């Protein structure tokens, strides 16, 4: 029936700033950026050109105008890496706010915040 996760929407206050954060600090690539009328841009970013799953960076204000009862609060998102130590160091060097490294029996992980203060979790896959 369902064979993969396609897209996760992150509602943002400033698409340009979110794009800069994800592409310049997190090394994501723009997978699709297309005007959708006079005041909206469809913007998708992902970890690489070959990765299927993307984040849609969608303007909170526009979504509330389109659907007043929409929940535009931040979803819980867990990202994966194969080298948690390197990712932790690189994020610190880029000025990204990171939490304490958590060393759990099921894997090492830490939280980090994007440019708007939304929190994510990065976990090492072994």
Short mmCIF file of N, CA and C in Angstrom, two decimals:
data_model
loop_
_atom_site.label_atom_id
_atom_site.label_comp_id
_atom_site.label_asym_id
_atom_site.label_seq_id
_atom_site.Cartn_x
_atom_site.Cartn_y
_atom_site.Cartn_z
N UNK A 1 0.81 -1.18 0.00
CA UNK A 1 0.00 0.00 0.00
C UNK A 1 0.86 1.26 0.00
N UNK A 2 1.48 1.61 1.13
CA UNK A 2 2.39 2.76 1.18
C UNK A 2 3.81 2.21 1.21
N UNK A 3 4.67 2.74 0.34
CA UNK A 3 6.01 2.17 0.29
C UNK A 3 7.12 3.15 0.67
N UNK A 4 6.81 4.43 0.91
CA UNK A 4 7.83 5.36 1.40
C UNK A 4 7.18 6.66 1.82
N UNK A 5 7.91 7.44 2.60
CA UNK A 5 7.45 8.76 3.01
C UNK A 5 7.94 9.74 1.96
N UNK A 6 7.02 10.53 1.41
CA UNK A 6 7.37 11.43 0.33
C UNK A 6 7.78 12.82 0.77
N UNK A 7 6.93 13.49 1.52
CA UNK A 7 7.19 14.88 1.86
C UNK A 7 6.69 15.19 3.27
N UNK A 8 7.40 16.05 3.96
CA UNK A 8 7.01 16.53 5.27
C UNK A 8 6.95 18.05 5.18
N UNK A 9 5.81 18.63 5.54
CA UNK A 9 5.67 20.08 5.48
C UNK A 9 6.13 20.71 6.78
N UNK A 10 6.99 21.71 6.66
CA UNK A 10 7.43 22.51 7.79
C UNK A 10 6.88 23.91 7.53
N UNK A 11 6.01 24.39 8.40
CA UNK A 11 5.44 25.73 8.23
C UNK A 11 6.42 26.75 8.80
N UNK A 12 6.79 27.72 7.98
CA UNK A 12 7.82 28.69 8.34
C UNK A 12 7.29 30.11 8.24
N UNK A 13 7.91 31.01 8.98
CA UNK A 13 7.56 32.42 8.92
C UNK A 13 8.24 33.12 7.75
N UNK A 14 9.42 32.64 7.36
CA UNK A 14 10.22 33.30 6.33
C UNK A 14 10.84 32.23 5.43
N UNK A 15 10.26 32.01 4.26
CA UNK A 15 10.77 30.97 3.35
C UNK A 15 12.22 31.21 2.96
N UNK A 16 12.60 32.45 2.68
CA UNK A 16 13.97 32.74 2.24
C UNK A 16 14.97 32.38 3.34
N UNK A 17 14.67 32.76 4.58
CA UNK A 17 15.56 32.44 5.69
C UNK A 17 15.61 30.93 5.94
N UNK A 18 14.47 30.26 5.81
CA UNK A 18 14.44 28.81 5.98
C UNK A 18 15.24 28.12 4.88
N UNK A 19 15.11 28.60 3.66
CA UNK A 19 15.89 28.05 2.54
C UNK A 19 17.38 28.20 2.81
N UNK A 20 17.79 29.38 3.27
CA UNK A 20 19.20 29.62 3.58
C UNK A 20 19.68 28.67 4.66
N UNK A 21 18.89 28.50 5.73
CA UNK A 21 19.28 27.60 6.81
C UNK A 21 19.49 26.18 6.29
N UNK A 22 18.50 25.65 5.58
CA UNK A 22 18.57 24.26 5.14
C UNK A 22 19.63 24.03 4.07
N UNK A 23 19.85 25.00 3.18
CA UNK A 23 20.84 24.78 2.12
C UNK A 23 22.25 25.15 2.55
N UNK A 24 22.42 26.22 3.28
CA UNK A 24 23.77 26.66 3.63
C UNK A 24 24.30 26.06 4.91
N UNK A 25 23.46 25.87 5.90
CA UNK A 25 23.94 25.31 7.17
C UNK A 25 23.82 23.80 7.22
N UNK A 26 22.73 23.27 6.66
CA UNK A 26 22.50 21.83 6.73
C UNK A 26 22.93 21.09 5.47
N UNK A 27 23.40 21.82 4.46
CA UNK A 27 23.88 21.24 3.19
C UNK A 27 22.81 20.49 2.41
N UNK A 28 21.55 20.87 2.59
CA UNK A 28 20.48 20.31 1.78
C UNK A 28 20.51 20.97 0.40
N UNK A 29 19.79 20.40 -0.53
CA UNK A 29 19.69 20.97 -1.88
C UNK A 29 18.22 21.33 -2.14
N UNK A 30 18.02 22.32 -2.99
CA UNK A 30 16.67 22.67 -3.40
C UNK A 30 16.24 21.65 -4.43
N UNK A 31 15.18 20.94 -4.15
CA UNK A 31 14.67 19.92 -5.06
C UNK A 31 13.63 20.49 -6.01
N UNK A 32 12.87 21.49 -5.54
CA UNK A 32 11.86 22.14 -6.38
C UNK A 32 11.57 23.51 -5.79
N UNK A 33 11.60 24.52 -6.64
CA UNK A 33 11.22 25.87 -6.24
C UNK A 33 10.46 26.47 -7.40
N UNK A 34 9.16 26.72 -7.17
CA UNK A 34 8.31 27.15 -8.26
C UNK A 34 7.26 28.14 -7.76
N UNK A 35 7.10 29.27 -8.46
CA UNK A 35 6.04 30.21 -8.07
C UNK A 35 4.67 29.54 -8.21
N UNK A 36 3.81 29.82 -7.25
CA UNK A 36 2.46 29.27 -7.26
C UNK A 36 1.48 30.41 -7.07
N UNK A 37 1.43 31.32 -8.03
CA UNK A 37 0.60 32.50 -7.91
C UNK A 37 1.43 33.70 -7.51
N UNK A 38 0.78 34.84 -7.30
CA UNK A 38 1.51 36.07 -7.05
C UNK A 38 2.22 36.15 -5.71
N UNK A 39 1.76 35.41 -4.71
CA UNK A 39 2.35 35.57 -3.38
C UNK A 39 2.83 34.27 -2.75
N UNK A 40 2.98 33.23 -3.54
CA UNK A 40 3.38 31.95 -2.96
C UNK A 40 4.43 31.27 -3.80
N UNK A 41 5.37 30.64 -3.12
CA UNK A 41 6.39 29.81 -3.78
C UNK A 41 6.33 28.42 -3.17
N UNK A 42 6.29 27.42 -4.04
CA UNK A 42 6.39 26.03 -3.59
C UNK A 42 7.89 25.74 -3.49
N UNK A 43 8.35 25.38 -2.29
CA UNK A 43 9.78 25.20 -2.06
C UNK A 43 10.01 23.88 -1.34
N UNK A 44 10.77 22.98 -2.00
CA UNK A 44 11.12 21.69 -1.41
C UNK A 44 12.62 21.56 -1.32
N UNK A 45 13.11 21.08 -0.16
CA UNK A 45 14.53 20.82 0.03
C UNK A 45 14.71 19.40 0.52
N UNK A 46 15.89 18.84 0.22
CA UNK A 46 16.20 17.48 0.66
C UNK A 46 17.69 17.32 0.88
N UNK A 47 18.09 16.23 1.53
CA UNK A 47 19.49 16.03 1.85
C UNK A 47 20.40 15.84 0.64
N UNK A 48 19.84 15.42 -0.49
CA UNK A 48 20.65 15.23 -1.71
C UNK A 48 19.72 15.15 -2.91
N UNK A 49 20.29 15.26 -4.08
CA UNK A 49 19.50 15.15 -5.32
C UNK A 49 18.82 13.78 -5.42
N UNK A 50 19.52 12.73 -4.96
CA UNK A 50 19.00 11.38 -5.10
C UNK A 50 18.00 10.96 -4.04
N UNK A 51 17.87 11.74 -2.96
CA UNK A 51 16.94 11.38 -1.89
C UNK A 51 15.51 11.69 -2.30
N UNK A 52 14.63 10.75 -2.09
CA UNK A 52 13.23 10.91 -2.47
C UNK A 52 12.47 11.83 -1.52
N UNK A 53 12.65 11.65 -0.22
CA UNK A 53 11.89 12.40 0.78
C UNK A 53 12.39 13.84 0.85
N UNK A 54 11.44 14.79 0.92
CA UNK A 54 11.79 16.20 0.99
C UNK A 54 11.00 16.89 2.09
N UNK A 55 11.51 18.06 2.50
CA UNK A 55 10.76 18.98 3.34
C UNK A 55 10.15 20.03 2.43
N UNK A 56 8.89 20.32 2.62
CA UNK A 56 8.24 21.45 1.96
C UNK A 56 8.29 22.60 2.95
N UNK A 57 8.94 23.70 2.58
CA UNK A 57 9.01 24.89 3.44
C UNK A 57 7.86 25.80 3.03
N UNK A 58 6.80 25.78 3.82
CA UNK A 58 5.55 26.42 3.44
C UNK A 58 5.26 27.59 4.37
N UNK A 59 4.88 28.70 3.83
CA UNK A 59 4.62 29.92 4.58
C UNK A 59 3.43 29.75 5.53
N UNK A 60 3.67 29.97 6.85
CA UNK A 60 2.62 29.81 7.86
C UNK A 60 1.44 30.74 7.60
N UNK A 61 1.74 32.00 7.30
CA UNK A 61 0.67 32.99 7.11
C UNK A 61 -0.23 32.61 5.94
N UNK A 62 0.37 32.19 4.84
CA UNK A 62 -0.43 31.79 3.69
C UNK A 62 -1.30 30.58 4.01
N UNK A 63 -0.75 29.64 4.73
CA UNK A 63 -1.52 28.45 5.08
C UNK A 63 -2.72 28.83 5.96
N UNK A 64 -2.50 29.72 6.92
CA UNK A 64 -3.60 30.15 7.79
C UNK A 64 -4.67 30.90 7.00
N UNK A 65 -4.27 31.63 5.94
CA UNK A 65 -5.24 32.31 5.09
C UNK A 65 -6.03 31.30 4.26
N UNK A 66 -5.33 30.28 3.77
CA UNK A 66 -5.96 29.27 2.93
C UNK A 66 -6.86 28.35 3.74
N UNK A 67 -6.43 28.06 4.96
CA UNK A 67 -7.17 27.12 5.81
C UNK A 67 -7.05 27.59 7.26
N UNK A 68 -7.96 28.45 7.71
CA UNK A 68 -7.86 29.06 9.04
C UNK A 68 -7.71 28.07 10.20
N UNK A 69 -8.24 26.87 10.07
CA UNK A 69 -8.15 25.91 11.17
C UNK A 69 -6.93 24.99 11.06
N UNK A 70 -6.02 25.28 10.13
CA UNK A 70 -4.83 24.44 9.95
C UNK A 70 -3.92 24.54 11.17
N UNK A 71 -3.34 23.41 11.55
CA UNK A 71 -2.34 23.39 12.62
C UNK A 71 -0.98 23.64 11.97
N UNK A 72 -0.44 24.83 12.18
CA UNK A 72 0.85 25.17 11.56
C UNK A 72 2.00 25.07 12.55
N UNK A 73 1.75 24.43 13.70
CA UNK A 73 2.83 24.23 14.65
C UNK A 73 3.78 23.17 14.10
N UNK A 74 4.96 23.15 14.64
CA UNK A 74 6.02 22.31 14.10
C UNK A 74 5.82 20.83 14.39
N UNK A 75 5.96 19.98 13.37
CA UNK A 75 5.85 18.53 13.59
C UNK A 75 7.12 17.98 14.25
N UNK A 76 7.02 16.82 14.84
CA UNK A 76 8.19 16.15 15.41
C UNK A 76 8.91 15.41 14.28
N UNK A 77 10.16 15.81 14.05
CA UNK A 77 10.91 15.22 12.94
C UNK A 77 12.22 14.67 13.45
N UNK A 78 12.50 13.42 13.13
CA UNK A 78 13.75 12.77 13.49
C UNK A 78 14.51 12.49 12.21
N UNK A 79 15.72 13.04 12.11
CA UNK A 79 16.58 12.85 10.94
C UNK A 79 17.64 11.81 11.26
N UNK A 80 18.29 11.27 10.24
CA UNK A 80 19.27 10.21 10.41
C UNK A 80 20.64 10.59 9.87
N UNK A 81 21.68 10.04 10.49
CA UNK A 81 23.05 10.19 10.01
C UNK A 81 23.79 8.89 10.28
N UNK A 82 24.87 8.68 9.55
CA UNK A 82 25.72 7.52 9.81
C UNK A 82 26.95 7.91 10.62
N UNK A 83 27.15 9.21 10.89
CA UNK A 83 28.30 9.70 11.66
C UNK A 83 27.86 10.84 12.57
N UNK A 84 27.34 10.50 13.74
CA UNK A 84 26.78 11.47 14.66
C UNK A 84 27.82 12.44 15.19
N UNK A 85 29.03 11.96 15.46
CA UNK A 85 30.08 12.82 16.01
C UNK A 85 30.44 13.92 15.01
N UNK A 86 30.62 13.55 13.76
CA UNK A 86 30.96 14.52 12.72
C UNK A 86 29.83 15.52 12.53
N UNK A 87 28.60 15.04 12.49
CA UNK A 87 27.44 15.93 12.31
C UNK A 87 27.36 16.93 13.46
N UNK A 88 27.59 16.46 14.68
CA UNK A 88 27.53 17.32 15.86
C UNK A 88 28.57 18.43 15.75
N UNK A 89 29.79 18.06 15.42
CA UNK A 89 30.88 19.03 15.28
C UNK A 89 30.60 20.02 14.16
N UNK A 90 30.17 19.53 13.01
CA UNK A 90 29.89 20.41 11.87
C UNK A 90 28.78 21.42 12.19
N UNK A 91 27.73 20.97 12.86
CA UNK A 91 26.64 21.88 13.20
C UNK A 91 27.12 22.95 14.18
N UNK A 92 27.91 22.55 15.17
CA UNK A 92 28.45 23.54 16.11
C UNK A 92 29.31 24.56 15.37
N UNK A 93 30.15 24.10 14.46
CA UNK A 93 31.02 25.00 13.70
C UNK A 93 30.23 25.98 12.85
N UNK A 94 29.04 25.58 12.41
CA UNK A 94 28.20 26.45 11.58
C UNK A 94 27.29 27.34 12.42
N UNK A 95 27.43 27.28 13.72
CA UNK A 95 26.64 28.14 14.59
C UNK A 95 25.22 27.67 14.82
N UNK A 96 24.94 26.42 14.56
CA UNK A 96 23.61 25.86 14.78
C UNK A 96 23.48 25.51 16.26
N UNK A 97 22.36 25.88 16.86
CA UNK A 97 22.14 25.56 18.26
C UNK A 97 21.87 24.06 18.40
N UNK A 98 22.75 23.38 19.12
CA UNK A 98 22.62 21.94 19.32
C UNK A 98 22.46 21.64 20.81
N UNK A 99 21.75 20.56 21.08
CA UNK A 99 21.58 20.11 22.46
C UNK A 99 22.71 19.17 22.86
N UNK A 100 22.60 18.65 24.04
CA UNK A 100 23.58 17.71 24.57
C UNK A 100 23.49 16.38 23.81
N UNK A 101 24.63 15.76 23.56
CA UNK A 101 24.66 14.44 22.93
C UNK A 101 24.06 13.43 23.90
N UNK A 102 23.08 12.68 23.44
CA UNK A 102 22.45 11.64 24.25
C UNK A 102 22.95 10.29 23.77
N UNK A 103 23.50 9.53 24.67
CA UNK A 103 24.02 8.20 24.33
C UNK A 103 23.08 7.17 24.95
N UNK A 104 22.25 6.59 24.07
CA UNK A 104 21.22 5.66 24.51
C UNK A 104 21.57 4.25 24.04
N UNK A 105 21.01 3.23 24.67
CA UNK A 105 21.29 1.86 24.23
C UNK A 105 20.89 1.61 22.77
N UNK A 106 19.90 2.33 22.28
CA UNK A 106 19.41 2.12 20.92
C UNK A 106 20.00 3.11 19.91
N UNK A 107 20.93 3.97 20.36
CA UNK A 107 21.59 4.88 19.43
C UNK A 107 21.91 6.22 20.05
N UNK A 108 22.89 6.91 19.47
CA UNK A 108 23.28 8.23 19.93
C UNK A 108 22.49 9.28 19.15
N UNK A 109 22.17 10.39 19.84
CA UNK A 109 21.35 11.41 19.19
C UNK A 109 21.53 12.74 19.89
N UNK A 110 21.10 13.81 19.21
CA UNK A 110 21.05 15.12 19.82
C UNK A 110 19.99 15.95 19.11
N UNK A 111 19.52 16.98 19.80
CA UNK A 111 18.55 17.89 19.20
C UNK A 111 19.29 19.08 18.61
N UNK A 112 18.63 19.75 17.65
CA UNK A 112 19.15 21.00 17.12
C UNK A 112 17.97 21.86 16.71
N UNK A 113 18.24 23.16 16.58
CA UNK A 113 17.18 24.10 16.21
C UNK A 113 17.48 24.76 14.88
N UNK A 114 16.43 25.00 14.11
CA UNK A 114 16.59 25.72 12.85
C UNK A 114 16.57 27.23 13.11
N UNK A 115 16.60 28.01 12.06
CA UNK A 115 16.66 29.47 12.18
C UNK A 115 15.44 30.08 12.85
N UNK A 116 14.32 29.36 12.92
CA UNK A 116 13.12 29.89 13.57
C UNK A 116 12.90 29.29 14.96
N UNK A 117 13.85 28.49 15.43
CA UNK A 117 13.75 27.90 16.76
C UNK A 117 13.00 26.58 16.82
N UNK A 118 12.62 26.04 15.65
CA UNK A 118 11.98 24.72 15.63
C UNK A 118 13.02 23.67 15.97
N UNK A 119 12.62 22.68 16.76
CA UNK A 119 13.57 21.67 17.23
C UNK A 119 13.42 20.36 16.45
N UNK A 120 14.58 19.77 16.15
CA UNK A 120 14.67 18.50 15.43
C UNK A 120 15.55 17.57 16.24
N UNK A 121 15.50 16.30 15.91
CA UNK A 121 16.37 15.32 16.54
C UNK A 121 17.18 14.64 15.44
N UNK A 122 18.48 14.51 15.66
CA UNK A 122 19.34 13.79 14.72
C UNK A 122 19.86 12.55 15.43
N UNK A 123 19.65 11.39 14.83
CA UNK A 123 20.03 10.11 15.41
C UNK A 123 20.95 9.36 14.46
N UNK A 124 21.90 8.66 15.04
CA UNK A 124 22.85 7.88 14.25
C UNK A 124 22.25 6.52 13.92
N UNK A 125 22.25 6.19 12.64
CA UNK A 125 21.82 4.86 12.20
C UNK A 125 23.05 3.99 12.03
N UNK A 126 23.02 2.82 12.61
CA UNK A 126 24.16 1.89 12.51
C UNK A 126 23.76 0.71 11.65
#
